[in-house]
XYZ file of C-alpha atoms in Angstrom:
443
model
C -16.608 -40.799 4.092
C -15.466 -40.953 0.512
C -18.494 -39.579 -0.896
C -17.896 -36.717 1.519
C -14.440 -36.201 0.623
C -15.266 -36.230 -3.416
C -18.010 -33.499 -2.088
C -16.054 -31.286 -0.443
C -12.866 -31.489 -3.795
C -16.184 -30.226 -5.767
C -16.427 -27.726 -3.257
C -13.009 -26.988 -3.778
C -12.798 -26.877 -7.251
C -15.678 -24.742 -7.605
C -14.181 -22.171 -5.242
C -11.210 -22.086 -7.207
C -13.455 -21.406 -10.363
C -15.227 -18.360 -8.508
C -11.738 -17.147 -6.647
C -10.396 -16.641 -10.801
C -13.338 -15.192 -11.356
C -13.183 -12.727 -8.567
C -9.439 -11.443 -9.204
C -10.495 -11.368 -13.267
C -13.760 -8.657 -12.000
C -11.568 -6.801 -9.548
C -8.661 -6.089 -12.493
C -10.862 -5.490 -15.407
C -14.329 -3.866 -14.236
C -13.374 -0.763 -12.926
C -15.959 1.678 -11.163
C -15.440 3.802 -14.551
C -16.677 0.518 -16.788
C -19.562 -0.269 -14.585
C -20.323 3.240 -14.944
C -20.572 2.050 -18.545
C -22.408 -0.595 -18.470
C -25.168 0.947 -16.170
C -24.255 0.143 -12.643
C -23.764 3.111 -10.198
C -21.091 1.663 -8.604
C -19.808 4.816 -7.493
C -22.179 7.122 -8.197
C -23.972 9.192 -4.951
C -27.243 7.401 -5.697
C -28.491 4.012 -6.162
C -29.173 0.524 -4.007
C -26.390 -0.631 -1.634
C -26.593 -3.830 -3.616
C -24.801 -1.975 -6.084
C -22.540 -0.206 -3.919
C -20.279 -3.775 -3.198
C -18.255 -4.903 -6.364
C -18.675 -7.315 -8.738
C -15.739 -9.377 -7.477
C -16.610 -9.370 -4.013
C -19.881 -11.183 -4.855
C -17.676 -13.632 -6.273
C -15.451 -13.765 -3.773
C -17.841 -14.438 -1.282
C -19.157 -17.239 -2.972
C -16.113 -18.767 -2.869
C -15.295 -18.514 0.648
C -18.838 -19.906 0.846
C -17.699 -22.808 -1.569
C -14.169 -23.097 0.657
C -15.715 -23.437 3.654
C -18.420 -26.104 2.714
C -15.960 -28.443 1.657
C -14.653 -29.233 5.027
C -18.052 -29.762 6.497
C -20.180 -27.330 9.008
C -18.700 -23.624 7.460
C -19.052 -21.959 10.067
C -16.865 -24.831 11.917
C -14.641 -24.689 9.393
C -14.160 -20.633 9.570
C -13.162 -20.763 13.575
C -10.681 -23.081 12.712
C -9.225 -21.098 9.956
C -9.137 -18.032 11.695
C -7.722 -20.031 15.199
C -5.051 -21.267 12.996
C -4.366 -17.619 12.056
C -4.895 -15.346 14.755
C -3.833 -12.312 13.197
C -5.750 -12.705 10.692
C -8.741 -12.972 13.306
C -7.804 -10.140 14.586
C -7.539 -8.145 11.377
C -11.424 -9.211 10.421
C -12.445 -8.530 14.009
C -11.193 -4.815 13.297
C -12.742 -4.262 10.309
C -16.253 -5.488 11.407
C -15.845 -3.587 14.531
C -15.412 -0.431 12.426
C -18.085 -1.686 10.009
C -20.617 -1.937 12.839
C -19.738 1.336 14.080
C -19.959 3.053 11.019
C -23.328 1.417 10.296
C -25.492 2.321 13.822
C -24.001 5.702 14.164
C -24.566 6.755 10.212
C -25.874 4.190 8.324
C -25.603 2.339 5.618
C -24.377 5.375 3.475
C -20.175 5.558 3.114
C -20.273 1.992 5.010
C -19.834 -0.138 1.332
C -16.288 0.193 1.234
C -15.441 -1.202 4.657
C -16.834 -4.553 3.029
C -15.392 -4.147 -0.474
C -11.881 -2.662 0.698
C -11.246 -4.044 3.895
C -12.967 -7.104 4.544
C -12.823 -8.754 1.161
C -8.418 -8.932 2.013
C -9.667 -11.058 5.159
C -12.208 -13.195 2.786
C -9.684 -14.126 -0.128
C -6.900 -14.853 2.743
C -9.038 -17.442 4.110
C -9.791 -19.013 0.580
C -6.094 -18.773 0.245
C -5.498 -21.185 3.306
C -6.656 -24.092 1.365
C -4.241 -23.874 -1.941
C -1.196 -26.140 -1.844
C 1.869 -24.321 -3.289
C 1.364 -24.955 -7.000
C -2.218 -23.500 -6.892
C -0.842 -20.436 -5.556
C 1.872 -20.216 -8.021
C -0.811 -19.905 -10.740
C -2.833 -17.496 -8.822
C 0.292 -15.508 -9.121
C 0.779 -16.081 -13.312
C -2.972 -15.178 -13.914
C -2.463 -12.180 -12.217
C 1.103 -11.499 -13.347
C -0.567 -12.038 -17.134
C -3.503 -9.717 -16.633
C -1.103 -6.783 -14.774
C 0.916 -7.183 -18.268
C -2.219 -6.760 -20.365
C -3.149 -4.224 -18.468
C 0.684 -2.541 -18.704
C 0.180 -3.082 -22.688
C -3.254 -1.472 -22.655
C -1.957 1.394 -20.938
C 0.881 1.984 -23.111
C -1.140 2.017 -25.694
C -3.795 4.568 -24.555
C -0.752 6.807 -23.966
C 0.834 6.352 -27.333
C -2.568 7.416 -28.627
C -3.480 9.752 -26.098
C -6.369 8.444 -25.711
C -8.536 6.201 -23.258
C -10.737 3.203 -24.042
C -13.005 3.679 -21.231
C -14.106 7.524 -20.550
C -11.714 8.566 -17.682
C -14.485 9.467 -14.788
C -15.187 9.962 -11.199
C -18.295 9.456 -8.873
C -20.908 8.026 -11.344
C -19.703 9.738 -14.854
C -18.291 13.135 -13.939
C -15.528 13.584 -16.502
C -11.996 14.130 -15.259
C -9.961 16.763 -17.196
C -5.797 16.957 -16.661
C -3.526 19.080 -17.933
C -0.979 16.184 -18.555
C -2.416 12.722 -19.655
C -2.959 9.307 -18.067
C -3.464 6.500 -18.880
C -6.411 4.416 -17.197
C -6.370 0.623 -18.847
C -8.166 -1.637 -17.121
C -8.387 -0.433 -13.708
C -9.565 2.790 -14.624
C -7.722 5.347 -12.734
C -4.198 6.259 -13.125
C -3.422 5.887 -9.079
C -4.984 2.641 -8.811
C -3.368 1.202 -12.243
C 0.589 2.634 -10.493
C -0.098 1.126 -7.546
C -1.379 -2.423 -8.665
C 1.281 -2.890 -11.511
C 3.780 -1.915 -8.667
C 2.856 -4.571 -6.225
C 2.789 -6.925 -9.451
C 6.247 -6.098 -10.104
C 7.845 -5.925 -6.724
C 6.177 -9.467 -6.120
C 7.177 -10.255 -8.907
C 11.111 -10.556 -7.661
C 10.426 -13.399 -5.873
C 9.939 -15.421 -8.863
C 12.284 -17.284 -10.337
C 13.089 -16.106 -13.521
C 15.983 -15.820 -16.196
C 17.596 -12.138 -15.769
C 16.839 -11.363 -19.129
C 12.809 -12.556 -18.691
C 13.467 -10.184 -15.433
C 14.879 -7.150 -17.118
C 12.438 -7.710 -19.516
C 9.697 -7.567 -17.386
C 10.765 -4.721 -14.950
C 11.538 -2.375 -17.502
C 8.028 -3.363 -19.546
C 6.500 -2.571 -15.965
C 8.414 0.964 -15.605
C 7.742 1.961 -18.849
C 3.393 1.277 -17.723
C 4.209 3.332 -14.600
C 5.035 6.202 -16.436
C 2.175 6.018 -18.343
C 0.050 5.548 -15.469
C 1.753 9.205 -14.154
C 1.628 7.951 -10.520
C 4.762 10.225 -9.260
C 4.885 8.497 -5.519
C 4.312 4.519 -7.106
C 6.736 5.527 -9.976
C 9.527 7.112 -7.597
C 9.254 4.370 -4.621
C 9.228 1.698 -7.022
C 12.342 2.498 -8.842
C 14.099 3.527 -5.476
C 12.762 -0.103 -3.981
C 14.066 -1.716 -7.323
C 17.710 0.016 -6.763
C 17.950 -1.075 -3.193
C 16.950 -4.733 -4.048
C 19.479 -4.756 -7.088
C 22.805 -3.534 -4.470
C 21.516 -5.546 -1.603
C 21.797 -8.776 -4.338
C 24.636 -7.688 -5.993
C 26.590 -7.020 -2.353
C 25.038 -10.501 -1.226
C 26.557 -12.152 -4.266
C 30.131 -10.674 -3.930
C 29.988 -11.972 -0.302
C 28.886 -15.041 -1.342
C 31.289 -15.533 -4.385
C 29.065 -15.201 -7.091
C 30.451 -12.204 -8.407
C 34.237 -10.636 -8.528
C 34.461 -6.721 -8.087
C 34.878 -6.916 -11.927
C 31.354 -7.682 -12.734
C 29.985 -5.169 -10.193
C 32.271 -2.364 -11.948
C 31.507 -3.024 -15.457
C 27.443 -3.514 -14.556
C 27.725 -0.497 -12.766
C 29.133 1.213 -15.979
C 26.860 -0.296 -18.029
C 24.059 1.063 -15.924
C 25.818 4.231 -15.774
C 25.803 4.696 -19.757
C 22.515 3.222 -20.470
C 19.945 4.760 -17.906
C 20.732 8.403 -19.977
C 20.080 6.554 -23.280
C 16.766 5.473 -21.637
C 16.138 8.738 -20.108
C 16.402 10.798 -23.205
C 14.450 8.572 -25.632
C 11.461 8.362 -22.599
C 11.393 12.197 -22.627
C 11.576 12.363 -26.144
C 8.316 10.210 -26.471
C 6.751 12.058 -23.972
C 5.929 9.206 -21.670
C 5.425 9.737 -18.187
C 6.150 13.799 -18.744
C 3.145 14.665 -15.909
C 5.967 12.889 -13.351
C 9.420 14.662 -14.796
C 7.795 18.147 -14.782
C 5.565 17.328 -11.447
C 8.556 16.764 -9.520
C 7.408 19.622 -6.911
C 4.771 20.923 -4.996
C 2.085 21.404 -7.505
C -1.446 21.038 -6.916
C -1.883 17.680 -6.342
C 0.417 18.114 -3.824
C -0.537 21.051 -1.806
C -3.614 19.278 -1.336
C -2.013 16.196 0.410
C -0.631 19.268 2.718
C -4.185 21.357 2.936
C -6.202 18.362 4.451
C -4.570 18.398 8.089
C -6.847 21.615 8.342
C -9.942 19.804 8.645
C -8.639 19.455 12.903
C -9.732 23.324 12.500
C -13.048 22.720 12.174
C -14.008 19.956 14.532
C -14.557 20.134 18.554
C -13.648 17.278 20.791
C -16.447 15.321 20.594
C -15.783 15.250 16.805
C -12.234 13.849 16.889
C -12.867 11.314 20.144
C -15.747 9.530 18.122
C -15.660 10.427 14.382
C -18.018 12.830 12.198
C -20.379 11.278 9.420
C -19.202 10.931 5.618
C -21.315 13.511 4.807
C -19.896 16.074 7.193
C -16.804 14.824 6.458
C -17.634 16.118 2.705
C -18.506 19.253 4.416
C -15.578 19.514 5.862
C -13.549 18.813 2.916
C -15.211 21.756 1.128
C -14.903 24.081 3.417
C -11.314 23.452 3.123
C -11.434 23.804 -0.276
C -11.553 20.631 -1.773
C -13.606 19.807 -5.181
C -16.908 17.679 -4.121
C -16.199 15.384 -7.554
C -12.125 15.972 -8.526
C -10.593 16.189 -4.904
C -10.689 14.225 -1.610
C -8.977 13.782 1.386
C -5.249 12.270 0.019
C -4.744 10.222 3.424
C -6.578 7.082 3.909
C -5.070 7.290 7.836
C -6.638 11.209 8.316
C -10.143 10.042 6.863
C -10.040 7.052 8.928
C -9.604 9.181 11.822
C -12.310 11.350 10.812
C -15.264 8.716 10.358
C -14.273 6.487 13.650
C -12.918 9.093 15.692
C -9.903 8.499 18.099
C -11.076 4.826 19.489
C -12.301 3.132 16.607
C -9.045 4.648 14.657
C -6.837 3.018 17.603
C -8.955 -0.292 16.692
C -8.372 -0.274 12.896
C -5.019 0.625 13.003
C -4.546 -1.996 14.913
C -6.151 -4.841 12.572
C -4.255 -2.688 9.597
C -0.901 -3.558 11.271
C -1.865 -7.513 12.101
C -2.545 -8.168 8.959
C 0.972 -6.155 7.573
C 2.408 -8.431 9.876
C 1.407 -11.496 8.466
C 2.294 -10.853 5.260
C 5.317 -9.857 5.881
C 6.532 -12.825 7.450
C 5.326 -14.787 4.796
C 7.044 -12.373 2.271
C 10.465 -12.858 0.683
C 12.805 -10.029 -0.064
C 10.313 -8.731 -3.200
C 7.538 -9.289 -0.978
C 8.410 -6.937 1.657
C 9.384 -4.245 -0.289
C 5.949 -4.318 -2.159
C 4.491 -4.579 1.554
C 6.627 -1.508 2.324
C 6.179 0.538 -1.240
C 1.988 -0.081 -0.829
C 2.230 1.331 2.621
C 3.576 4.611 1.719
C 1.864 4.841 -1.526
C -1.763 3.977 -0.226
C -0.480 6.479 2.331
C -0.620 9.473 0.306
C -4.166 8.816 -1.096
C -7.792 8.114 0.034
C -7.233 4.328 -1.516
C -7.887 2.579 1.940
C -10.619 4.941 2.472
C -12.653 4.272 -0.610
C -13.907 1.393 -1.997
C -10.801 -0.426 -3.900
C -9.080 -3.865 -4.509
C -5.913 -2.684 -4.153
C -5.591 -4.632 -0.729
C -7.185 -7.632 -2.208
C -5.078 -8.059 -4.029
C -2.152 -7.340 -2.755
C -3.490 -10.191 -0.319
C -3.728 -12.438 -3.478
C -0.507 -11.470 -4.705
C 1.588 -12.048 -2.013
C 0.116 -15.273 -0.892
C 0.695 -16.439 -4.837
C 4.406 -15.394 -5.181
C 4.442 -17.079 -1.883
C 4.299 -20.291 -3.508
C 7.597 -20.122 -5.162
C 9.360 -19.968 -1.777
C 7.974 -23.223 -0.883
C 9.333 -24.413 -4.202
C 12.591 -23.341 -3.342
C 12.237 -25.015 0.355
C 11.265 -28.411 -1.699
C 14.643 -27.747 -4.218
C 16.571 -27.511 -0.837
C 15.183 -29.732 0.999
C 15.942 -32.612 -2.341
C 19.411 -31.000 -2.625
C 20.189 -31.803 1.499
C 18.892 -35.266 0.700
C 20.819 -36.243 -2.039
C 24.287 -34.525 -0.284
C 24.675 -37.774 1.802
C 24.354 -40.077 -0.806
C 26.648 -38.077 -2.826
C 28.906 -38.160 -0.236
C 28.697 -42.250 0.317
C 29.586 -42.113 -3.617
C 32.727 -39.824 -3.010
C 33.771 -42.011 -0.198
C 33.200 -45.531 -2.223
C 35.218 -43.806 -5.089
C 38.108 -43.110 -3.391
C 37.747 -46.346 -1.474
């Protein structure tokens, strides 16, 4: 029995070592680096073993690793999933579209069902076997790398230039009018919507509030670098509401008198124009102040819903391949390369049909639900901010991490709630003996 149990801790610890690992691939090899160094990640040609990320091999290996240290894996993976049932039902969904996907069109346009939507379901049930402070530095290794990536992004925009050629399906070039930054991640979208669930999380951490103003404003600044309008405007919006519902919480509690709210309010009142002005005047983030309307990259969110026109019944009821769904797209006059479908819910819809749609959306919403009632106040509104934001693009759609890690991210910061349940939990036990001590005192 003991030689078992120091088995399955080297289990253990060797998952951990290929969990890092996994999050370090998914936020620093982007399809535009592997591009680089050779692998057709997302390119239209090329083995399926190429098609599935980096990370995901990892991460496979250690759920792999997870699972052997408690024995029989496959044992070990009903009980995980019985413990968590919507989680079960979440993977269920996923492989059921999977499956579908694969005997009606094959393997091509299946990948990112594995590397976007099942991967979530793999690191959640790696995630089951960290105690509290494990998860807490899940959280700071990812915290660190979203601010090396914020830094990196900064500077590409200060210099107006990227470090890793800005590209699209295999190595076709992307040209804007207005620049963005890439970093890490390697496309503007993807690096707004990660450093906002990074920094949302991120409120449920305790920190000073000058680390915290620090940290958000470092973040905003990266966001407007990154040009993502709909990240950049939810986020800030998100961050407002969370700021009043704390500062009316704290005046109810006592923590603040009406004269602190007034002169922060002031304060906030003459500095945000002081910030505004010298952000314009570097030009930072100008594709999101002058692309506050419906431009291009809007209309196009709006020209999608005409796809219904060219599809019959049968179509809708049970889906249409990816490649007639690229027919489709052109014919309503989207670029092959530059342009998709900007709705990760419409294209959905399109590949599995009415039925399997019903099915994912379904396992989309379990798993929504069990984050959020693991979530703390940050946590939700990141849960609530991805939603909309992965809303208005293909992300769920296409092979991405964003869900990953979002998975990883909220499951880390979770860890610091159970760190406050321990402070309160030690506080309620020492009240009675304080108490005793008040009593004898007086006695």
């Amino acid at each position: 029995m003991k030689a078992y149990d120091g088995q399955g801790s080297a289990f253990d610890r060797a998952s951990r070592v290929f969990l890092v690992l996994s999050l370090l691939a998914y936020l620093c090899l982007s399809p535009a680096m592997l591009t680089v160094l050779g692998i057709p990640y997302d390119a239209p040609y090329g083995s399926f073993v190429f098609k599935l990320h980096p990370g995901s091999y990892l991460l496979t290996i250690a759920l792999a690793l997870s699972l052997a240290a408690q024995g029989n894996p496959l044992v070990a993976l009903l009980r995980r999933l019985a413990g968590q049932p919507l989680l079960g039902l979440y993977l269920l969904a996923m492989l059921s579209g999977f499956v579908y996907s694969l005997l009606r069109y094959g393997a091509s346009g299946s990948a990112f069902f594995i590397d976007t939507l099942m991967m979530p379901a793999a690191i959640a049930l790696i995630l089951l076997r960290l105690d509290a402070a494990q998860l807490r530095g899940l959280f700071r290794l990812i915290l660190i790398v979203a601010i090396a990536n914020a830094a990196l992004g900064l500077v590409e925009a200060a210099m107006q230039h990227h470090l890793v050629p800005y590209t699209v399906a295999g190595g076709v070039p992307v040209i804007e009018d207005k620049f963005r930054a890439t970093a890490l991640l390697g496309h503007p979208l993807e690096n707004a919507l990660i450093t906002s669930i990074v920094l949302l999380a991120s409120l449920d951490r305790p920190m000073s509030p000058l680390w915290r103003a620090s940290l958000v404003a470092f973040l905003v600044l990266a966001l407007l670098a990154f040009g993502g309008r709909t990240s950049f405007v939810l986020t800030t919006l998100a961050l407002l509401a969370y700021t009043a519902w704390g500062a009316l919480h704290g005046l109810r509690a006592g923590r603040y008198g009406y004269l602190h709210i007034v002169g922060a309010s002031i304060a906030m009142l003459l500095a945000l124009p002081m910030a505004m002005a010298l952000v314009w005047r570097s030009g930072l983030g100008a594709r999101i102040f002058e692309g506050l309307y419906l431009d291009d990259s809007a209309t196009v969110r709006l020209r999608i819903f005409s796809v219904f026109d060219h599809l019959d019944r049968f179509d809708v009821l049970f889906g249409i391949s990816p490649a007639q769904i690229h027919a489709v797209s052109a014919r309503v006059g989207l670029s092959a390369n530059l342009e998709a479908i900007e709705n990760f819910w419409l294209f959905m819809l399109l590949q599995l049909g009415v039925f399997g749609f019903a099915v994912f959306a379904l396992g989309l919403l379990c798993a929504f639900w069990l984050l959020w009632r693991r979530a703390g106040s940050g946590g939700r509104w990141t849960l609530l901010v991805f939603l909309i934001t992965a809303s208005t693009t293909n992300s769920l759609a296409s092979k991405t991490s964003a869900l990953t890690l979002l998975f990883a991210v909220l499951c880390g910061v979770a860890g610091y709630r159970a760190l406050g349940a321990e402070a309160a939990a030690a506080e309620r036990r020492s009240a009675p003996r304080q108490a005793f001590s008040r009593i004898g005192a007086r006695a």
